[in-house]
Short mmCIF file of C-alpha atoms in Angstrom, two decimals:
data_model
loop_
_atom_site.label_atom_id
_atom_site.label_comp_id
_atom_site.label_asym_id
_atom_site.label_seq_id
_atom_site.Cartn_x
_atom_site.Cartn_y
_atom_site.Cartn_z
CA MET A 1 -43.26 14.47 10.67
CA ILE A 2 -40.80 13.22 13.91
CA TYR A 3 -37.94 11.56 12.11
CA LEU A 4 -36.18 9.37 13.91
CA ASP A 5 -33.82 7.42 11.52
CA SER A 6 -30.68 9.22 11.17
CA ALA A 7 -29.20 5.44 10.92
CA ALA A 8 -30.13 6.03 7.80
CA THR A 9 -29.97 9.44 6.90
CA THR A 10 -29.90 12.11 8.21
CA LEU A 11 -33.25 14.10 6.53
CA GLN A 12 -32.28 17.62 9.25
CA LYS A 13 -28.98 18.88 8.51
CA PRO A 14 -27.87 22.31 9.17
CA PRO A 15 -29.24 24.85 6.73
CA ALA A 16 -25.57 25.75 5.15
CA VAL A 17 -26.00 22.28 3.19
CA ALA A 18 -28.59 23.32 0.55
CA ARG A 19 -27.24 27.04 1.01
CA ALA A 20 -23.92 25.11 -0.61
CA VAL A 21 -25.71 22.37 -2.78
CA SER A 22 -27.32 25.24 -4.13
CA ALA A 23 -24.43 27.30 -4.48
CA ALA A 24 -21.80 25.07 -6.57
CA MET A 25 -24.73 23.71 -8.49
CA GLY A 26 -24.34 27.37 -10.34
CA SER A 27 -20.76 28.36 -10.04
CA MET A 28 -18.56 25.75 -9.72
CA ALA A 29 -17.88 23.29 -12.78
CA SER A 30 -15.37 19.96 -12.43
CA PRO A 31 -12.03 20.32 -10.15
CA GLY A 32 -8.59 19.06 -12.02
CA ARG A 33 -10.26 19.71 -15.42
CA GLY A 34 -10.06 24.12 -16.14
CA GLY A 35 -8.18 26.84 -15.57
CA HIS A 36 -11.32 28.85 -15.54
CA ARG A 37 -13.04 30.52 -12.51
CA PRO A 38 -15.67 27.82 -11.53
CA ALA A 39 -13.07 25.08 -12.51
CA MET A 40 -10.54 26.74 -9.55
CA LEU A 41 -13.65 27.54 -7.84
CA ALA A 42 -14.64 24.37 -7.95
CA ALA A 43 -11.25 22.19 -6.36
CA LYS A 44 -10.78 25.05 -3.59
CA THR A 45 -14.15 23.66 -2.50
CA ALA A 46 -13.02 20.21 -2.64
CA PHE A 47 -10.15 20.65 -1.30
CA ALA A 48 -10.85 22.48 1.59
CA CYS A 49 -13.75 19.63 2.37
CA ARG A 50 -10.03 16.86 2.29
CA GLU A 51 -8.42 19.54 4.94
CA THR A 52 -11.57 19.69 6.53
CA ALA A 53 -12.03 15.89 6.70
CA ALA A 54 -8.10 14.70 7.60
CA ARG A 55 -8.63 17.60 11.08
CA LEU A 56 -11.19 16.22 12.24
CA PHE A 57 -10.73 12.38 11.95
CA HIS A 58 -6.63 13.40 12.09
CA VAL A 59 -5.16 12.16 8.72
CA SER A 60 -1.90 13.32 7.40
CA ASP A 61 -2.13 14.62 4.57
CA PRO A 62 -5.80 15.84 3.22
CA GLU A 63 -5.05 14.02 -0.40
CA ARG A 64 -5.54 10.60 1.06
CA VAL A 65 -8.45 11.62 2.19
CA VAL A 66 -10.60 10.20 -0.81
CA PHE A 67 -14.24 10.76 -2.72
CA THR A 68 -16.76 8.13 -2.83
CA PHE A 69 -20.52 8.15 -3.13
CA ASN A 70 -21.41 6.45 -0.19
CA ALA A 71 -19.88 4.48 2.12
CA THR A 72 -20.52 1.17 0.76
CA HIS A 73 -18.24 2.19 -2.46
CA ALA A 74 -15.45 3.14 -0.02
CA LEU A 75 -15.98 -0.09 1.94
CA ASN A 76 -15.59 -2.29 -1.26
CA ILE A 77 -12.39 -0.05 -2.19
CA ALA A 78 -10.51 -0.89 1.66
CA ILE A 79 -11.74 -4.35 1.09
CA LYS A 80 -10.82 -5.42 -2.82
CA SER A 81 -7.41 -3.45 -2.73
CA LEU A 82 -6.89 -5.70 0.76
CA VAL A 83 -8.30 -8.60 0.56
CA ARG A 84 -7.38 -11.80 -2.05
CA PRO A 85 -9.16 -14.61 -3.52
CA GLY A 86 -8.27 -17.49 -0.76
CA ASP A 87 -7.03 -15.39 1.96
CA THR A 88 -8.79 -15.09 5.41
CA VAL A 89 -10.18 -12.53 6.82
CA LEU A 90 -11.81 -11.63 10.67
CA ILE A 91 -15.22 -9.26 11.22
CA SER A 92 -17.02 -8.99 13.71
CA GLY A 93 -21.06 -10.14 14.74
CA PHE A 94 -22.26 -7.06 14.21
CA GLU A 95 -21.04 -6.08 10.07
CA HIS A 96 -23.51 -4.62 7.26
CA ASN A 97 -24.32 -6.39 4.65
CA ALA A 98 -21.38 -3.62 2.96
CA VAL A 99 -18.64 -6.02 4.31
CA THR A 100 -20.54 -8.86 4.25
CA ARG A 101 -20.82 -9.23 0.17
CA PRO A 102 -18.54 -7.86 -0.95
CA LEU A 103 -16.78 -11.02 0.58
CA ALA A 104 -18.77 -13.16 -0.24
CA ALA A 105 -17.62 -11.94 -3.77
CA LEU A 106 -14.43 -12.44 -3.35
CA GLU A 107 -13.47 -16.45 -4.79
CA GLY A 108 -13.05 -19.23 -1.61
CA VAL A 109 -12.17 -16.41 1.01
CA THR A 110 -13.04 -17.63 4.27
CA VAL A 111 -14.86 -15.35 6.67
CA LYS A 112 -13.91 -15.40 10.62
CA VAL A 113 -16.43 -14.19 12.50
CA ALA A 114 -15.72 -13.00 16.02
CA ALA A 115 -18.82 -13.26 18.16
CA ALA A 116 -19.94 -12.06 21.43
CA PRO A 117 -22.70 -10.37 22.82
CA LEU A 118 -24.61 -7.59 22.92
CA PHE A 119 -23.04 -4.62 24.77
CA ASP A 120 -20.44 -6.63 26.63
CA PRO A 121 -17.28 -5.14 24.87
CA GLU A 122 -14.59 -6.99 27.76
CA ALA A 123 -16.22 -10.76 25.83
CA MET A 124 -15.63 -8.36 22.48
CA VAL A 125 -11.74 -7.97 22.42
CA ALA A 126 -11.41 -11.47 24.16
CA SER A 127 -13.56 -13.27 20.64
CA PHE A 128 -11.01 -11.27 18.73
CA ARG A 129 -7.99 -11.71 19.92
CA GLU A 130 -8.89 -15.25 20.30
CA GLN A 131 -9.96 -15.17 16.54
CA MET A 132 -6.68 -13.56 15.40
CA THR A 133 -4.84 -16.31 14.17
CA PRO A 134 -1.93 -16.28 11.84
CA GLU A 135 -3.91 -17.13 9.39
CA VAL A 136 -5.93 -13.70 8.70
CA SER A 137 -4.64 -11.52 6.66
CA CYS A 138 -6.59 -8.48 7.60
CA VAL A 139 -9.66 -7.57 10.33
CA ILE A 140 -12.81 -5.27 9.27
CA CYS A 141 -15.26 -3.85 11.63
CA THR A 142 -17.79 -1.54 12.63
CA HIS A 143 -17.35 1.07 14.24
CA VAL A 144 -21.10 1.00 16.25
CA SER A 145 -24.05 -1.47 15.05
CA ASN A 146 -26.45 -0.33 12.97
CA VAL A 147 -28.90 -2.23 14.16
CA PHE A 148 -28.21 -2.03 18.21
CA GLY A 149 -25.79 1.15 18.78
CA TYR A 150 -23.88 -0.74 20.09
CA VAL A 151 -20.37 0.85 20.30
CA LEU A 152 -17.34 -2.06 19.50
CA PRO A 153 -14.29 -1.25 21.44
CA ILE A 154 -11.98 -0.52 18.43
CA ALA A 155 -9.59 1.74 20.08
CA HIS A 156 -8.43 -1.79 21.92
CA ILE A 157 -9.27 -4.26 18.87
CA ALA A 158 -7.08 -1.75 16.59
CA ALA A 159 -4.42 -2.35 19.77
CA LEU A 160 -4.83 -5.86 18.43
CA CYS A 161 -4.37 -5.53 15.02
CA ARG A 162 -1.30 -3.05 15.51
CA GLU A 163 0.68 -5.90 17.84
CA ARG A 164 -0.22 -8.30 15.15
CA LYS A 165 0.57 -6.67 12.11
CA VAL A 166 -3.05 -6.90 10.64
CA PRO A 167 -3.96 -4.21 8.45
CA LEU A 168 -7.44 -3.49 9.62
CA ILE A 169 -10.83 -1.48 8.00
CA LEU A 170 -13.27 0.64 9.96
CA ASP A 171 -16.68 1.16 8.48
CA ALA A 172 -17.30 4.30 10.67
CA SER A 173 -20.71 4.26 8.59
CA GLN A 174 -22.85 5.01 12.91
CA SER A 175 -19.61 6.79 14.51
CA ALA A 176 -18.63 9.55 11.71
CA GLY A 177 -19.69 12.86 13.40
CA CYS A 178 -20.39 12.03 16.66
CA LEU A 179 -17.53 9.74 18.52
CA PRO A 180 -13.85 10.25 17.96
CA VAL A 181 -12.36 8.63 14.52
CA HIS A 182 -8.43 9.14 15.15
CA MET A 183 -7.07 7.81 12.04
CA GLU A 184 -3.50 7.88 13.45
CA GLU A 185 -4.26 6.45 16.87
CA LEU A 186 -6.74 3.61 15.42
CA GLY A 187 -3.16 3.06 13.15
CA ALA A 188 -6.11 2.22 10.38
CA ALA A 189 -5.36 0.62 7.02
CA PHE A 190 -8.80 2.33 5.34
CA ILE A 191 -11.39 3.55 7.59
CA ALA A 192 -15.17 4.10 5.39
CA MET A 193 -17.73 6.64 6.53
CA PRO A 194 -20.72 7.89 4.22
CA GLY A 195 -21.71 12.19 4.26
CA HIS A 196 -25.06 11.57 4.45
CA LYS A 197 -24.99 10.13 8.24
CA GLY A 198 -23.82 11.98 11.25
CA LEU A 199 -21.76 13.78 8.71
CA TYR A 200 -24.77 16.00 8.10
CA GLY A 201 -23.64 16.13 3.67
CA PRO A 202 -26.06 15.10 1.07
CA GLN A 203 -26.72 11.93 -0.09
CA GLY A 204 -24.42 10.22 -3.01
CA THR A 205 -21.48 11.41 -1.04
CA GLY A 206 -18.95 9.23 1.48
CA LEU A 207 -15.26 9.54 2.59
CA LEU A 208 -12.15 6.31 2.18
CA LEU A 209 -9.57 7.89 4.61
CA CYS A 210 -7.23 5.26 3.68
CA GLY A 211 -3.51 4.59 5.43
CA ASP A 212 -0.12 3.90 3.87
CA CYS A 213 -1.31 0.54 2.21
CA GLU A 214 -1.33 -0.16 -1.27
CA SER A 215 -5.02 0.87 -2.92
CA VAL A 216 -6.55 -0.56 -5.54
CA PRO A 217 -8.90 1.08 -7.90
CA LEU A 218 -12.65 0.30 -7.83
CA LEU A 219 -12.99 2.33 -10.96
CA GLU A 220 -10.50 3.21 -14.48
CA GLY A 221 -11.38 6.60 -16.13
CA GLY A 222 -10.31 10.12 -16.07
CA THR A 223 -8.71 12.26 -13.64
CA GLY A 224 -8.02 15.33 -14.72
CA SER A 225 -4.47 13.98 -14.37
CA LEU A 226 -1.64 12.06 -15.83
CA SER A 227 -3.73 11.68 -19.68
CA GLN A 228 -1.65 10.46 -21.70
CA SER A 229 -1.03 7.12 -18.94
CA PRO A 230 -2.68 3.87 -19.97
CA SER A 231 -3.13 3.20 -16.36
CA MET A 232 -5.06 5.27 -13.10
CA PRO A 233 -2.33 7.37 -11.19
CA GLU A 234 -0.16 6.17 -8.72
CA PHE A 235 -0.54 8.70 -6.06
CA LEU A 236 -3.86 9.42 -3.07
CA PRO A 237 -6.00 10.86 -4.62
CA ASP A 238 -6.32 10.55 -8.58
CA ARG A 239 -5.78 6.36 -8.19
CA LEU A 240 -9.53 6.41 -6.78
CA GLU A 241 -11.66 9.26 -8.19
CA ALA A 242 -12.35 8.70 -11.21
CA GLY A 243 -14.84 10.19 -13.72
CA THR A 244 -16.19 13.48 -12.67
CA HIS A 245 -16.60 14.35 -9.05
CA ASN A 246 -20.14 15.44 -7.08
CA ILE A 247 -19.31 18.97 -6.45
CA PRO A 248 -22.41 19.81 -5.22
CA GLY A 249 -22.72 17.00 -2.93
CA ILE A 250 -18.79 18.03 -2.04
CA ALA A 251 -19.82 21.36 -0.86
CA GLY A 252 -22.95 20.15 1.16
CA LEU A 253 -20.96 17.77 2.21
CA LEU A 254 -17.96 20.28 3.66
CA GLU A 255 -20.65 22.15 5.41
CA GLY A 256 -21.84 18.82 7.14
CA LEU A 257 -18.40 19.11 8.08
CA ARG A 258 -18.17 22.20 9.82
CA PHE A 259 -21.06 21.78 11.58
CA VAL A 260 -19.50 19.21 13.21
CA GLU A 261 -16.44 20.17 13.82
CA ARG A 262 -18.19 23.71 15.52
CA THR A 263 -20.96 21.80 17.33
CA GLY A 264 -18.41 19.04 18.56
CA THR A 265 -18.58 15.15 18.16
CA GLU A 266 -18.34 14.96 22.09
CA THR A 267 -21.96 17.38 22.11
CA ILE A 268 -23.67 15.08 19.57
CA PHE A 269 -22.87 12.26 20.70
CA ARG A 270 -24.16 12.99 24.45
CA HIS A 271 -27.29 14.79 23.31
CA GLU A 272 -28.30 12.04 20.35
CA LEU A 273 -27.03 9.03 24.12
CA GLY A 274 -29.64 10.83 26.35
CA LEU A 275 -33.03 10.85 23.77
CA CYS A 276 -31.56 6.87 23.23
CA ARG A 277 -31.47 6.53 27.19
CA ARG A 278 -35.22 8.30 27.91
CA ALA A 279 -37.17 7.00 24.84
CA ALA A 280 -34.83 3.02 26.12
CA GLN A 281 -36.73 3.90 29.75
CA GLN A 282 -39.90 4.29 28.99
CA LEU A 283 -40.21 1.42 26.07
CA ALA A 284 -39.17 -0.33 28.54
CA ALA A 285 -41.40 0.23 31.24
CA LEU A 286 -44.64 -0.83 28.81
CA PRO A 287 -46.16 -4.43 28.69
CA GLY A 288 -44.55 -6.51 26.19
CA VAL A 289 -41.05 -3.96 25.12
CA ARG A 290 -37.98 -5.49 24.91
CA VAL A 291 -35.56 -2.99 24.20
CA PHE A 292 -31.93 -3.60 23.08
CA ALA A 293 -30.01 -1.28 25.67
CA GLY A 294 -26.63 -0.85 26.40
CA GLY A 295 -27.46 0.41 30.52
CA ALA A 296 -25.40 2.88 32.41
CA GLY A 297 -22.02 3.22 30.19
CA GLU A 298 -21.55 4.29 26.94
CA SER A 299 -21.19 1.22 24.89
CA GLN A 300 -24.71 2.40 22.78
CA GLY A 301 -24.51 5.53 20.80
CA GLY A 302 -28.11 6.92 19.28
CA VAL A 303 -29.65 4.01 18.02
CA LEU A 304 -32.34 1.85 19.48
CA SER A 305 -33.82 -1.26 18.95
CA PHE A 306 -37.30 -2.86 20.44
CA VAL A 307 -39.53 -5.65 19.69
CA VAL A 308 -43.37 -5.48 20.48
CA GLU A 309 -43.71 -8.98 22.14
CA GLY A 310 -47.35 -11.02 18.73
CA MET A 311 -46.76 -7.98 17.10
CA ASP A 312 -44.65 -7.62 13.34
CA CYS A 313 -42.25 -5.22 13.83
CA GLU A 314 -42.85 -3.94 10.02
CA GLU A 315 -46.09 -3.19 10.83
CA LEU A 316 -45.52 -1.51 14.27
CA GLY A 317 -43.30 0.64 12.18
CA ALA A 318 -45.78 1.22 9.75
CA ALA A 319 -48.29 2.68 12.15
CA LEU A 320 -46.00 4.29 14.28
CA GLY A 321 -45.07 5.86 9.68
CA GLU A 322 -49.10 6.52 9.83
CA ARG A 323 -48.69 8.48 12.96
CA GLY A 324 -46.24 10.27 11.93
CA ILE A 325 -43.10 9.23 12.98
CA ALA A 326 -40.73 7.75 11.27
CA VAL A 327 -38.33 5.05 12.35
CA ARG A 328 -37.31 1.90 10.20
CA SER A 329 -38.35 -2.03 10.76
CA GLY A 330 -36.73 -5.39 9.65
CA LEU A 331 -32.96 -6.39 9.25
CA HIS A 332 -31.06 -3.24 8.73
CA CYS A 333 -29.57 -4.57 6.25
CA ALA A 334 -27.38 -6.27 8.81
CA PRO A 335 -29.01 -10.00 9.19
CA LEU A 336 -25.69 -10.93 10.97
CA ALA A 337 -26.16 -8.50 13.33
CA HIS A 338 -29.23 -9.92 14.33
CA ARG A 339 -28.28 -13.42 13.80
CA THR A 340 -26.10 -12.47 16.37
CA ALA A 341 -28.71 -11.37 18.99
CA ALA A 342 -30.79 -13.50 17.89
CA THR A 343 -33.53 -11.25 16.35
CA LEU A 344 -32.66 -12.72 12.86
CA GLU A 345 -36.42 -14.13 12.77
CA SER A 346 -37.80 -10.96 14.10
CA GLY A 347 -35.41 -8.38 13.51
CA THR A 348 -36.27 -4.82 15.28
CA VAL A 349 -37.93 -1.44 15.42
CA ARG A 350 -35.05 1.29 14.99
CA ALA A 351 -34.99 4.54 16.60
CA SER A 352 -32.26 6.28 15.33
CA PHE A 353 -31.57 9.93 16.86
CA SER A 354 -29.55 13.17 15.13
CA ALA A 355 -29.19 16.68 16.68
CA PHE A 356 -31.63 18.06 15.13
CA ASN A 357 -34.30 15.81 17.80
CA THR A 358 -35.24 16.37 21.31
CA PRO A 359 -36.25 15.45 24.23
CA ARG A 360 -40.32 15.97 23.59
CA GLU A 361 -40.00 13.44 19.71
CA ALA A 362 -38.39 10.99 22.04
CA ASP A 363 -41.08 10.92 24.22
CA ALA A 364 -43.92 11.04 21.34
CA LEU A 365 -42.37 7.46 19.92
CA ALA A 366 -43.08 6.07 23.45
CA ARG A 367 -46.50 7.29 23.84
CA ALA A 368 -46.96 6.02 20.06
CA VAL A 369 -45.75 2.49 21.01
CA ARG A 370 -48.07 2.69 23.49
CA GLY A 371 -51.41 3.57 22.02
CA ILE A 372 -50.12 1.01 19.51
CA SER A 373 -49.22 -2.17 21.53
CA SER A 374 -52.77 -1.73 23.39
CA GLY A 375 -54.70 -1.18 20.51
CA LYS A 376 -53.75 -5.27 19.44
CA GLY A 377 -54.37 -3.73 15.54
CA LEU A 378 -52.25 -5.90 14.72
CA ARG A 379 -51.40 -8.42 12.50
CA SER A 380 -49.21 -11.27 15.21
CA ASN A 381 -46.83 -13.22 14.67
#
C-alpha cells in the first residue's frame, strides 16, 4: 500500500514508537499512584515526554505540557477555558469541526470569520486586522489547513493578538512536527496538537501547551495529588489530567517526539513540501484535474487537495484505494474550509505526505489518477 493519508493519522512510524508502546505495556503502571518501580518508571517516562515536548515547542515549564486524548480534546479544554456564553470569538475561514462544534455548543457565542482566499497570507492578515474589533474576546486559528495544506501567517496573526491583548488558541494539528511552533514567541494562551499525526505517536495521544491564562478542567477525578480536596488541583498539569494516563501511548509519543527532534522540523517540512509539489505538478498537467496548490512560496505544507471534473470525489478516492493508494475524500471534517474555497458541494480528494513517503509514491498517485480519469468508470456528479 502507498499511504497518503497522514493528515488524518500517520500510519508509518519510527520503529522505536511501537517498541516503546509494547515495553510500557509490560513494565509501567500509573504515574503518581504508587512508589513502586512500575509506577516510578511510568512517572519518569511521562515527565521525559513533557520535557521533550517543552523543548521542541519552546514551553518555559514542562508542567505546562498537558496530556490529552487528541487535539479535539485539547481544543475543547482550551475553548471552554477562555470562551464564555455571550462572548464574541474570531476564527479563520479554515477551521476544523474540532473548533466550530465546541463553539456552537456554547450558548450565545458569536463567531466571526476572518475570511480570505486560499494561499493569500496578506489578505488573511488584513482580514484578521479588520475583524478583530473590540468585542472580540478570543481568537482561534489553525496553523495549517487540514484540507488544503495552506500555511496560515500565524506569526502575524499572533502579533495582532498580542498588540490588541486578545488571547490566542492555536490549532497545530497539521503543523506540529513539520513547522516551527514556538509557544513563547507566539505568546499563545493555548496550543493544541495531536500525537498521532506529525509527531508520529500512537492514536489516543495529544498535547495541550498552556500559557499563563486560567485553565478550566473538562473532566474531574483522581490525579494522585491533593486527594483530600473535593476540587481539582489548581496547578498544572494535574488540574487538566483527571484519571489514569495512557502511559503506553505516552511512551510511544515520547519516541515520536525524539524522532522529530533528531530529524528536524525543517528537514521534514522540506521533504513533505517537495513531494507535494511533485504530485501537484503532475496532477495539474492531467486533463480535467484541478489542483489546489500554493505555488512557489512556502504557503503550503505536505497536504494536497484536488478534484477531477465530472467525477465524484468519494468514488475517485475509493478507486485509488482499490489500486493500493490510501487517500481521503470528502469534506475532511472541515466544511468551513470548503466553504471558503468554494468546494463545499464537491469536496476534494486529499493526499497528505509524511517523512516516510517517497518521490516514487508521489509519481504513482499521478499515474493512478491519470488511469482512473481516462477510464470513464466513475459516476458523474
